[in-house]
mmCIF file of C-alpha atoms and ligand atoms in Angstrom:
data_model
loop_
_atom_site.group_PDB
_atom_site.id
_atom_site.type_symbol
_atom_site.label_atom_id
_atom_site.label_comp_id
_atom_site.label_asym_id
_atom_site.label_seq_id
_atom_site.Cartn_x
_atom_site.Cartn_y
_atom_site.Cartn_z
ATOM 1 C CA UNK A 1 18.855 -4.146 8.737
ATOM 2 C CA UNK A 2 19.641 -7.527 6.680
ATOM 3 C CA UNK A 3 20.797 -6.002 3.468
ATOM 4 C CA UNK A 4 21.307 -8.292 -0.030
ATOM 5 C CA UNK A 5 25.161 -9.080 -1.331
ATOM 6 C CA UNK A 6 25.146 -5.695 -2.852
ATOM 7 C CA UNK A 7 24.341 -4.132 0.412
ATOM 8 C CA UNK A 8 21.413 -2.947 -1.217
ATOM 9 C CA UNK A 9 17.978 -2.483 0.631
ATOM 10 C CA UNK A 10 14.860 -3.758 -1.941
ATOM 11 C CA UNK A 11 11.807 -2.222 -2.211
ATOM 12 C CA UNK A 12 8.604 -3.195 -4.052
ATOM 13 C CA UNK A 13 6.169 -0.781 -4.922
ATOM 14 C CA UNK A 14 2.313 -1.937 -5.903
ATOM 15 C CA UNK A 15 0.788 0.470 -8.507
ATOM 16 C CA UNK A 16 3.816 2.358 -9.229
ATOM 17 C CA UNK A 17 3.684 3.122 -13.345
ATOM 18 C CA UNK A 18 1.915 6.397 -12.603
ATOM 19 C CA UNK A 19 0.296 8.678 -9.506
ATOM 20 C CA UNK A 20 1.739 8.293 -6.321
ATOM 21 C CA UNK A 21 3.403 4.800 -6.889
ATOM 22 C CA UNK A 22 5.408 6.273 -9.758
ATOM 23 C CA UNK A 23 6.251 9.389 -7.454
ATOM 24 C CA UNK A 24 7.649 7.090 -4.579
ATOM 25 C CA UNK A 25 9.979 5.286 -6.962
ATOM 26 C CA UNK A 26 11.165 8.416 -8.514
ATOM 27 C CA UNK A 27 11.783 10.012 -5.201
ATOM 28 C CA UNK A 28 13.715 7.623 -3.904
ATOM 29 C CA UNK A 29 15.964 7.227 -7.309
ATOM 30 C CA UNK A 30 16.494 10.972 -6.936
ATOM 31 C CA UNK A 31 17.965 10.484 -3.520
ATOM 32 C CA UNK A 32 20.177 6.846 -4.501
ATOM 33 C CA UNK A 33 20.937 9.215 -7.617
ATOM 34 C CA UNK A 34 22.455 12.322 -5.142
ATOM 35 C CA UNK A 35 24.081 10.219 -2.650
ATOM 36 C CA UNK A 36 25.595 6.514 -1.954
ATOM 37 C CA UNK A 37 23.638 6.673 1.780
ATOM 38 C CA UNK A 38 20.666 5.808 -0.025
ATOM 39 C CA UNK A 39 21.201 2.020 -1.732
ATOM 40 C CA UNK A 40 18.474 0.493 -2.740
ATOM 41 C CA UNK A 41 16.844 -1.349 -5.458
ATOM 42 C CA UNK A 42 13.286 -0.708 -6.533
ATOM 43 C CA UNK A 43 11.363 -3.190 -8.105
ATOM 44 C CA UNK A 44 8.501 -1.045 -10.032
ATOM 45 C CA UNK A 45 5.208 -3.158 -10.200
ATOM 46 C CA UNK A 46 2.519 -2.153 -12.767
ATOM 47 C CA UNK A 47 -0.673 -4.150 -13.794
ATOM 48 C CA UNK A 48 -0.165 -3.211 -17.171
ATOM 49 C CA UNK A 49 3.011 -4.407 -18.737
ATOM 50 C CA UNK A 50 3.339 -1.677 -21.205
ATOM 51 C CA UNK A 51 2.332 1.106 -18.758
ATOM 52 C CA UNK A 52 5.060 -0.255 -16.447
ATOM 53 C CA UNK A 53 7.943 -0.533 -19.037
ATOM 54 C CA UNK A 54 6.847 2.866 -20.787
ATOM 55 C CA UNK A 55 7.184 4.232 -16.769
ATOM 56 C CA UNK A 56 10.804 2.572 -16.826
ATOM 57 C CA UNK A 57 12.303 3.960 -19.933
ATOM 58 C CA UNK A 58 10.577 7.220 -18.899
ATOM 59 C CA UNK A 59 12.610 7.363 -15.334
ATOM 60 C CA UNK A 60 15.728 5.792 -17.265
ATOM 61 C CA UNK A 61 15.700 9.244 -19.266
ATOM 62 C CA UNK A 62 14.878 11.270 -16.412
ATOM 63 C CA UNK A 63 18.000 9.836 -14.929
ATOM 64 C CA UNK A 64 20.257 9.614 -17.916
ATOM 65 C CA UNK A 65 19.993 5.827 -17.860
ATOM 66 C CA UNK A 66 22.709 5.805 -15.438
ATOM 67 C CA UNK A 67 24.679 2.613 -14.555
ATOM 68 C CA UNK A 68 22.547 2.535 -10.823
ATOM 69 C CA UNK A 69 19.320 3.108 -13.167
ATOM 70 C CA UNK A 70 20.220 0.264 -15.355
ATOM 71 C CA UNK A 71 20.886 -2.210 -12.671
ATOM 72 C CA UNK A 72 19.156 -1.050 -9.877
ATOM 73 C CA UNK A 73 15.709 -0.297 -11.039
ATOM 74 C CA UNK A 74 13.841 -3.496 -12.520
ATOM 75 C CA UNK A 75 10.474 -4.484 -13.307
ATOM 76 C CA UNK A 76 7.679 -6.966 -12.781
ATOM 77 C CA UNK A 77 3.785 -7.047 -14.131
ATOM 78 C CA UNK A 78 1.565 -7.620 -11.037
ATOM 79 C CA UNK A 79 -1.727 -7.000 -10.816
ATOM 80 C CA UNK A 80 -2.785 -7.860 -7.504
ATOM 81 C CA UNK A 81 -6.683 -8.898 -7.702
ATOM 82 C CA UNK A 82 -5.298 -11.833 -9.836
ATOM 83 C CA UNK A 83 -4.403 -14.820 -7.860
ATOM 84 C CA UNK A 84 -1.979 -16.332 -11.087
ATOM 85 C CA UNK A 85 -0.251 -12.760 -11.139
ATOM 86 C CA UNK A 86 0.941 -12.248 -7.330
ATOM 87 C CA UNK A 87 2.118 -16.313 -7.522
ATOM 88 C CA UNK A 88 4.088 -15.205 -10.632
ATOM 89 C CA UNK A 89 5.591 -12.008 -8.828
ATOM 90 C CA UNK A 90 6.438 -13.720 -5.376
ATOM 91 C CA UNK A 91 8.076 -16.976 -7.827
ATOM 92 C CA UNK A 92 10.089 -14.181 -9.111
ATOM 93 C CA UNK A 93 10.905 -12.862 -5.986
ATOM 94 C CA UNK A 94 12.003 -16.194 -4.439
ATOM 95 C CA UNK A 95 13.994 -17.067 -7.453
ATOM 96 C CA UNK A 96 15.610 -14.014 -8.836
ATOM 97 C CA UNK A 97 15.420 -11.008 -5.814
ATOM 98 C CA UNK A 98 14.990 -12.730 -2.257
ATOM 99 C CA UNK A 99 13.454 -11.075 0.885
ATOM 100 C CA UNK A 100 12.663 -7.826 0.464
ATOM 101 C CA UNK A 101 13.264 -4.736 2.782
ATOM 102 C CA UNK A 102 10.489 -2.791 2.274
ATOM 103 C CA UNK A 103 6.705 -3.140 0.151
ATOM 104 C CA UNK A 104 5.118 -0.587 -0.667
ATOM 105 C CA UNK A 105 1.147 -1.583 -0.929
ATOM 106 C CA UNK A 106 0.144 1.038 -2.671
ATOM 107 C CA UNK A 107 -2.029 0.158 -5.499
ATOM 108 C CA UNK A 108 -5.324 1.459 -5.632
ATOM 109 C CA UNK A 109 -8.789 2.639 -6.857
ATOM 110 C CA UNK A 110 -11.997 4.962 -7.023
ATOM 111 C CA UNK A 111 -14.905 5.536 -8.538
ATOM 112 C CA UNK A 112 -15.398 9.256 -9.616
ATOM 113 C CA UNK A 113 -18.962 10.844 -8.480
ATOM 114 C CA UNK A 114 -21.877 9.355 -6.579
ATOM 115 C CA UNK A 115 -22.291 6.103 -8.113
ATOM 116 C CA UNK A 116 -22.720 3.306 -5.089
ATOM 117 C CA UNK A 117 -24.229 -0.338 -5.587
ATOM 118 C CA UNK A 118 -22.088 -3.538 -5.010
ATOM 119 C CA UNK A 119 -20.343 -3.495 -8.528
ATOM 120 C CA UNK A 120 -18.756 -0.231 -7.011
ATOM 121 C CA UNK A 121 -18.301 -2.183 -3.556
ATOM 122 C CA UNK A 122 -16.799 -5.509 -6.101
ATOM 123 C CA UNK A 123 -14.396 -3.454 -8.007
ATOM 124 C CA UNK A 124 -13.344 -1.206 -5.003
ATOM 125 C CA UNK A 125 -12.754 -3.772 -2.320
ATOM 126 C CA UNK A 126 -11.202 -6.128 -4.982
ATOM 127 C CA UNK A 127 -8.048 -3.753 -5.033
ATOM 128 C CA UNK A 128 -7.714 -1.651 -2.135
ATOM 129 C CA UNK A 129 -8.585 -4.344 0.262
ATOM 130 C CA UNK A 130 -8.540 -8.294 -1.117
ATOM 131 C CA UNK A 131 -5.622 -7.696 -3.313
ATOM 132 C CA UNK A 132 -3.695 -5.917 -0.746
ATOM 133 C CA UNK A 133 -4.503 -8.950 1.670
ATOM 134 C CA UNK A 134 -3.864 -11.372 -0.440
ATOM 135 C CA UNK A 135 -0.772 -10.134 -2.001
ATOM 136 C CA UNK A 136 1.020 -9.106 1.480
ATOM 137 C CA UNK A 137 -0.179 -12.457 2.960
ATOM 138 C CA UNK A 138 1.962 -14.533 -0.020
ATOM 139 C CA UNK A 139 4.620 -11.944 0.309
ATOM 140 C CA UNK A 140 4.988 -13.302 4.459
ATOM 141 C CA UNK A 141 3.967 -17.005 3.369
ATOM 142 C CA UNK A 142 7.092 -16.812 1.659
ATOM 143 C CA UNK A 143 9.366 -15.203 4.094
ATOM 144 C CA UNK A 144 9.646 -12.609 1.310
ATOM 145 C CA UNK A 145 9.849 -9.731 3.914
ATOM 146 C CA UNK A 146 13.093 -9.624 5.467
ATOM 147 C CA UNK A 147 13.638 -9.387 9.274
ATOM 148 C CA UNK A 148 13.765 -5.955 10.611
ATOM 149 C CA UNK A 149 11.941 -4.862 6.901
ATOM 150 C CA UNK A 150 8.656 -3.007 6.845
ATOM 151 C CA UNK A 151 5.344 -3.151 4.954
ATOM 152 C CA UNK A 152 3.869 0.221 4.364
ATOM 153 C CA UNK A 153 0.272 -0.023 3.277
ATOM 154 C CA UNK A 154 -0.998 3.573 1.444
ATOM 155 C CA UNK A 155 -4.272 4.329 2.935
ATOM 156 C CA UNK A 156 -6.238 7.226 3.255
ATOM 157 C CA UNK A 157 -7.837 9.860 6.086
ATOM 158 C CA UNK A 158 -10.961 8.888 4.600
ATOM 159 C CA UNK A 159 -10.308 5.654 6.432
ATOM 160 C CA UNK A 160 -11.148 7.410 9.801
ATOM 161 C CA UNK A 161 -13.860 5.361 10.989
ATOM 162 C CA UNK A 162 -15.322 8.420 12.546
ATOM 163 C CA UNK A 163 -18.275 8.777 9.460
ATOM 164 C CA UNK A 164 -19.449 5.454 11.024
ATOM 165 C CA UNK A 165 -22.552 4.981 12.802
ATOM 166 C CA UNK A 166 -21.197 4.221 17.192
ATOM 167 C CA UNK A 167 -22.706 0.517 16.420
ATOM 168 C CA UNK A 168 -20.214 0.024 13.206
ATOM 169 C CA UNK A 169 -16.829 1.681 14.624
ATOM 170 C CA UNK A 170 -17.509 -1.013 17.908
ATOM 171 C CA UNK A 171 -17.371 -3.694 15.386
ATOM 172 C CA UNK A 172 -14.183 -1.987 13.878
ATOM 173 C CA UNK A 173 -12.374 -1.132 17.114
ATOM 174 C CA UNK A 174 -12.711 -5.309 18.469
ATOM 175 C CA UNK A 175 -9.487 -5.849 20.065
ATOM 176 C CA UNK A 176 -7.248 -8.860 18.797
ATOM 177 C CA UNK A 177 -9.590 -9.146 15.804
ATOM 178 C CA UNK A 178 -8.374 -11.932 13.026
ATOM 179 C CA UNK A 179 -7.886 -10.869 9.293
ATOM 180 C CA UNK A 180 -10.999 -13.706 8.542
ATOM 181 C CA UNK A 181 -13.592 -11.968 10.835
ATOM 182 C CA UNK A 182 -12.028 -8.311 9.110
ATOM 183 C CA UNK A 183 -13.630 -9.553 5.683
ATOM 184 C CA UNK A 184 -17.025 -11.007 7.211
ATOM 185 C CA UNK A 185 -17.267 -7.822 8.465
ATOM 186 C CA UNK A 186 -16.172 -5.843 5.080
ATOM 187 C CA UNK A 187 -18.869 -8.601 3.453
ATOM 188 C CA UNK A 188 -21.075 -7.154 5.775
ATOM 189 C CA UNK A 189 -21.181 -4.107 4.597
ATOM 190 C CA UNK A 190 -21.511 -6.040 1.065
ATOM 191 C CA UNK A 191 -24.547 -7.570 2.068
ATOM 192 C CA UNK A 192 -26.010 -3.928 3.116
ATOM 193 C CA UNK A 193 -25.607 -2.414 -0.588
ATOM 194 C CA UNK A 194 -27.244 -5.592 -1.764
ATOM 195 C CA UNK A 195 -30.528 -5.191 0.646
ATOM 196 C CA UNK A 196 -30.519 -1.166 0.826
ATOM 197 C CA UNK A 197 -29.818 -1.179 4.492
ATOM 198 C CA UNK A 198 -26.183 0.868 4.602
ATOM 199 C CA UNK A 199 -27.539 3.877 5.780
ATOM 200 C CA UNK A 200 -29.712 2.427 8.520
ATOM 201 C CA UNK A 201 -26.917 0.029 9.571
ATOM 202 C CA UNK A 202 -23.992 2.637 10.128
ATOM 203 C CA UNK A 203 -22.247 2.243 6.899
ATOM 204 C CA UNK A 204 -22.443 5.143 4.633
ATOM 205 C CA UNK A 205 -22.232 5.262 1.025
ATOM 206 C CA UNK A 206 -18.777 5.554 0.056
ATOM 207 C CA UNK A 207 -17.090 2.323 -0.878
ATOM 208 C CA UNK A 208 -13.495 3.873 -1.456
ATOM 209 C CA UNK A 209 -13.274 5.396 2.151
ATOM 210 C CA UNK A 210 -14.721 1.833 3.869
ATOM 211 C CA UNK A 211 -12.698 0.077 1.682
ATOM 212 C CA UNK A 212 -9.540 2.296 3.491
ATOM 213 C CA UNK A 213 -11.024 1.876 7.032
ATOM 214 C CA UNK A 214 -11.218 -1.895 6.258
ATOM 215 C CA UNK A 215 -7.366 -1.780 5.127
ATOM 216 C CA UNK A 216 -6.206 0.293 8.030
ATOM 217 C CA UNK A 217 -7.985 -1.778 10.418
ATOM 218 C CA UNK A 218 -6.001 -4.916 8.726
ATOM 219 C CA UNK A 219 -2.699 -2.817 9.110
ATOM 220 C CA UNK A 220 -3.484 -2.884 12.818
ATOM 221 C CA UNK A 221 -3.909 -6.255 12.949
ATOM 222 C CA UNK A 222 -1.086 -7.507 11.227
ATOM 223 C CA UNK A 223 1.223 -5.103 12.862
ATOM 224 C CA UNK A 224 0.322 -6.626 16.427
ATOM 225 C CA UNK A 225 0.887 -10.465 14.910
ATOM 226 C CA UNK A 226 3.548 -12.472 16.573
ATOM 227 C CA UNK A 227 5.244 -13.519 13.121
ATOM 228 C CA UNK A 228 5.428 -10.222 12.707
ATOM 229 C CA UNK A 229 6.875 -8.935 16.203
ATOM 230 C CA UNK A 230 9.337 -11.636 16.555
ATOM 231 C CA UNK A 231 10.906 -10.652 13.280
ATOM 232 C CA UNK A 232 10.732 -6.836 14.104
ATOM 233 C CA UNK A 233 8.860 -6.009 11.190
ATOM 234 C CA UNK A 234 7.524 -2.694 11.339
ATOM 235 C CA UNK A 235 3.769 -1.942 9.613
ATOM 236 C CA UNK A 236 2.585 1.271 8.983
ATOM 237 C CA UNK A 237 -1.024 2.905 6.978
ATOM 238 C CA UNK A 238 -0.579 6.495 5.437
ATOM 239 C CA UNK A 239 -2.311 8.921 3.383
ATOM 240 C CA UNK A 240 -0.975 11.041 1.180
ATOM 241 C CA UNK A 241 -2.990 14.229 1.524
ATOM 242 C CA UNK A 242 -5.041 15.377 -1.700
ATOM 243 C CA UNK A 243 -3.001 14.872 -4.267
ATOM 244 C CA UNK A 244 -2.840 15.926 -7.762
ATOM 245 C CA UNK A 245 -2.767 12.341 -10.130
ATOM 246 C CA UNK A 246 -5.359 10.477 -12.319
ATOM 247 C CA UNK A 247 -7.319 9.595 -8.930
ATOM 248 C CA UNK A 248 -7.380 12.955 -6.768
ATOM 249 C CA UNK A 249 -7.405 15.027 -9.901
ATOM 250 C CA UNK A 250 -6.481 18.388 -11.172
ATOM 251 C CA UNK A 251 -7.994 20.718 -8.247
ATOM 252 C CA UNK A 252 -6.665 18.655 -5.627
ATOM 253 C CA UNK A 253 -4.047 20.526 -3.051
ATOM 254 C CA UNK A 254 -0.745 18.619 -3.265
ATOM 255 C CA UNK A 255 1.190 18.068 -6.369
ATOM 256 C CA UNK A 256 3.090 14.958 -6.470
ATOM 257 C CA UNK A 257 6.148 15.309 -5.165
ATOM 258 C CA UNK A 258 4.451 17.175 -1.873
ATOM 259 C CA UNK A 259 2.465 13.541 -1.786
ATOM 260 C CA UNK A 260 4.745 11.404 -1.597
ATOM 261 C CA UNK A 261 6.872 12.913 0.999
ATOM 262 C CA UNK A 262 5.379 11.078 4.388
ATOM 263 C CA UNK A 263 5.596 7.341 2.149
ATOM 264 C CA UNK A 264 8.838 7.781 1.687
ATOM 265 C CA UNK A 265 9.133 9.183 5.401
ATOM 266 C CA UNK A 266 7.932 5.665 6.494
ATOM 267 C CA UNK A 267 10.218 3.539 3.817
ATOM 268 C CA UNK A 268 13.286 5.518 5.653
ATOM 269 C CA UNK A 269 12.381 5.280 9.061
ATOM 270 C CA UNK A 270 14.693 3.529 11.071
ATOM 271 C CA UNK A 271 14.828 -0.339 10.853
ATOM 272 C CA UNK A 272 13.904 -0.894 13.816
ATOM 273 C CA UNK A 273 10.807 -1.675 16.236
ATOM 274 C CA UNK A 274 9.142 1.017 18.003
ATOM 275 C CA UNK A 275 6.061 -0.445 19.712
ATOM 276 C CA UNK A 276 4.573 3.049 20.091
ATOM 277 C CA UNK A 277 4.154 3.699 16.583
ATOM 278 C CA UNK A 278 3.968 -0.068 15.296
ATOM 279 C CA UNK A 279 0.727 -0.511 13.214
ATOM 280 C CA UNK A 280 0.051 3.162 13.147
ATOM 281 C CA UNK A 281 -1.882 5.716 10.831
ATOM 282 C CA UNK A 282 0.752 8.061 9.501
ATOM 283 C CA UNK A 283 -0.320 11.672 7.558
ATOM 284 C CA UNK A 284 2.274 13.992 7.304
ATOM 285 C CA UNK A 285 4.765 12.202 8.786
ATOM 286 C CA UNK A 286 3.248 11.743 12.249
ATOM 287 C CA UNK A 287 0.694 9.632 13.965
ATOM 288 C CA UNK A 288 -2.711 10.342 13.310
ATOM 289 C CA UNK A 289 -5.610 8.995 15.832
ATOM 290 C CA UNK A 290 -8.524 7.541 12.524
ATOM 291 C CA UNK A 291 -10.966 6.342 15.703
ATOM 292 C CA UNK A 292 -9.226 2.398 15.532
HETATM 293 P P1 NAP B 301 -3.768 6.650 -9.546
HETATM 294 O O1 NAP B 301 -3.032 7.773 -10.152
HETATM 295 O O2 NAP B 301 -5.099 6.269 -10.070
HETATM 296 O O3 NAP B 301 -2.790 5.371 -9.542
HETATM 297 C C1 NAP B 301 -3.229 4.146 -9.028
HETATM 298 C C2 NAP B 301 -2.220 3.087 -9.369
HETATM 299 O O4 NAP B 301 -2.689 1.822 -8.866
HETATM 300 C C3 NAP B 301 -2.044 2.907 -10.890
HETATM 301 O O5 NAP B 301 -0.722 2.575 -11.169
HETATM 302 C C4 NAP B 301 -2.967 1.728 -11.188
HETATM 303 O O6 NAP B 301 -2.641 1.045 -12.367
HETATM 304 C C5 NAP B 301 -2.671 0.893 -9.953
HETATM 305 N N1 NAP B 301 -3.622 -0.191 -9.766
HETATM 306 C C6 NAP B 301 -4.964 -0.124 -9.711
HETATM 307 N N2 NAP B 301 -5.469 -1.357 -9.565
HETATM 308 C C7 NAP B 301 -4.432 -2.214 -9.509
HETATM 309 C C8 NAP B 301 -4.302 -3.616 -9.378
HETATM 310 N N3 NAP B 301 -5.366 -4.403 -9.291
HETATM 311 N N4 NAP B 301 -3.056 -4.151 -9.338
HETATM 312 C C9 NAP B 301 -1.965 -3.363 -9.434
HETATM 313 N N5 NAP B 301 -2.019 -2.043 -9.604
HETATM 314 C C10 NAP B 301 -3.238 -1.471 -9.638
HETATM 315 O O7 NAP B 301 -4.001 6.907 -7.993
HETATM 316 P P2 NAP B 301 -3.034 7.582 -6.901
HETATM 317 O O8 NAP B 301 -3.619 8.880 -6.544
HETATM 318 O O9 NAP B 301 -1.623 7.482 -7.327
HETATM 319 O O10 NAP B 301 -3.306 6.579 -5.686
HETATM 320 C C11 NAP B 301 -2.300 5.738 -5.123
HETATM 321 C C12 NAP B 301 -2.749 5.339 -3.735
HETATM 322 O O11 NAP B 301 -2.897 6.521 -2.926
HETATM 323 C C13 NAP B 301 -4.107 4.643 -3.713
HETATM 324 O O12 NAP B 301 -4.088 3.593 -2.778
HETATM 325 C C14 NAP B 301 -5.055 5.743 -3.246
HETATM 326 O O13 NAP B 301 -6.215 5.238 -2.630
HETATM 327 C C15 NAP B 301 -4.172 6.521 -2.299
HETATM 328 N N6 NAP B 301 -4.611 7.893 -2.066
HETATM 329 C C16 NAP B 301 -4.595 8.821 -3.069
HETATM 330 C C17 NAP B 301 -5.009 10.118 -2.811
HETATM 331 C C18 NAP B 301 -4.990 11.209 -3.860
HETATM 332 O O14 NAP B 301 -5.447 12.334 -3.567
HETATM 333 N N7 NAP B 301 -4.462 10.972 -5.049
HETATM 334 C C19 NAP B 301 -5.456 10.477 -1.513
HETATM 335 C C20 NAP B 301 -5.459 9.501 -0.510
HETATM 336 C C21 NAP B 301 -5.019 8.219 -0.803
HETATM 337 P P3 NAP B 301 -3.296 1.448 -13.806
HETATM 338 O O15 NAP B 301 -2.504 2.610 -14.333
HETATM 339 O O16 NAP B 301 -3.118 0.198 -14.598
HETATM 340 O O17 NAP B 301 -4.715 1.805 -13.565
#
């Protein structure tokens, strides 16, 4: 692995001044805190600017504001369904940080109870799939992901296209589809809410877990790109499990620190290229077949 002049390995984090973001970054301070094997510096990312720095001086106490804490742990706003927000962040990145080892897509959203029309479809897809498109696609314009690094896209098992109608999971399971015809098809399923037709066509009615098949599918995709290959970048989906933060709520299964254990499983796998597990579907810590 190409490390920086501090021999440290970078990692950016999407969505990381609460939930499962925030538990990522403060897992893997706990283990740079406990031992030198683990150098890196995390770049926290937050939407929100005062959400984000509140999250900083919050982990800076946590971690007695610590010389590594100080220096180590920095952050940047980005809100990635806002085009003049990742330019800022990747600007940054280029002038102030370089290439990074490791991003951490993991910004995300979901409607709580039934509601489905195409606001919930516009606000959905505008995070958990555009956004993460868009920003990982500037992030590799840039050569901002360094050779042998990884991008790590948090997903979900309700990405399994299985709850698909045989008609739709065809269209998902096209072999050497491009990223364009991936969001005709996710407008497709746009165009469905808008005429009533979802059920009839195959799609469902649950925006959050097409919205995950959509970005798992794309993780496929651009782990089997030959920009990608030739650099030995390694691309990996996960879920979490249930997990107890402002999104999976209070009665969910996991508390956080049980969540976050198979994303940080996949920022500390080996640097290196393993074809049989490139562009895979991780949940708890192994390979898990979602249908693609
Ligand atoms: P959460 O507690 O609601 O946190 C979501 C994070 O994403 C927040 O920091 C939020 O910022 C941020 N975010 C939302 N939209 C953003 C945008 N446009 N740009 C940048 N950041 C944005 O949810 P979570 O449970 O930690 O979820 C994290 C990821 O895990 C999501 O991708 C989710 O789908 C996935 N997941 C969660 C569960 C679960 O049970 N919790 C299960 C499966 C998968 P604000 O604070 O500003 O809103």
């Amino acid at each position: 692995m190409q490390k920086n002049s501090e021999n440290l390995i970078s990692i950016l984090v999407t969505g990381a001044n609460k939930g499962i973001g925030y538990g990522i970054v403060k897992m893997l301070l706990e283990k740079a805190h406990l031992s030198n094997v683990y150098r890196y510096k995390i770049i926290l990312t937050s939407r929100d600017e005062q959400r984000g720095l509140e999250t900083i001086e919050k982990l800076k106490v946590q971690f007695g504001n610590s010389d590594y804490i100080q220096n180590k742990l920095v952050y940047r706003k980005l809100d990635i369904t806002s085009k003049e927000s990742i330019e800022e962040c990747v600007n940054w990145l280029k002038a102030e940080n370089g290439p990074l080892d490791v991003l951490v897509n993991n910004a995300g959203v979901a409607f709580k109870g039934p509601e489905f029309n195409t606001n919930v479809f516009d606000v959905t897809f505008a995070t958990n799939v555009f956004g993460t498109i868009d920003f990982t696609e500037k992030i590799l314009e840039s050569n901002l992901i360094k050779p042998l690094g990884k991008i790590i896209i948090v997903a979900s098992s309700l990405g399994n296209i299985i709850s698909l109608s045989t008609g739709r999971q065809k269209d998902f399971k096209k072999e050497n589809m491009q990223v364009k015809e991936l969001i005709e098809l996710a407008n497709r399923f746009r165009t469905s809410i808008e005429l009533g037709t979802n059920e009839q066509e195959g799609w469902g009615k649950n925006c959050y877990a097409v919205s995950k098949m959509v970005i798992n599918k794309y993780t496929q995709i651009l782990s089997q790109r030959e920009s990608i290959l030739s650099n030995g970048i390694q691309v990996y989906s996960c879920c979490p499990g249930w997990v107890k933060t402002d999104m999976g709520g209070p009665k969910a299964f996991r508390e956080l620190d049980e969540g976050v254990i198979c994303p940080v499983y996949l920022v500390e796998l080996q640097h290196m290229l393993d074809m049989e597990l490139q562009g895979k579907f991780f949940y708890d810590c192994k390979v898990k077949d979602i249908g693609l």
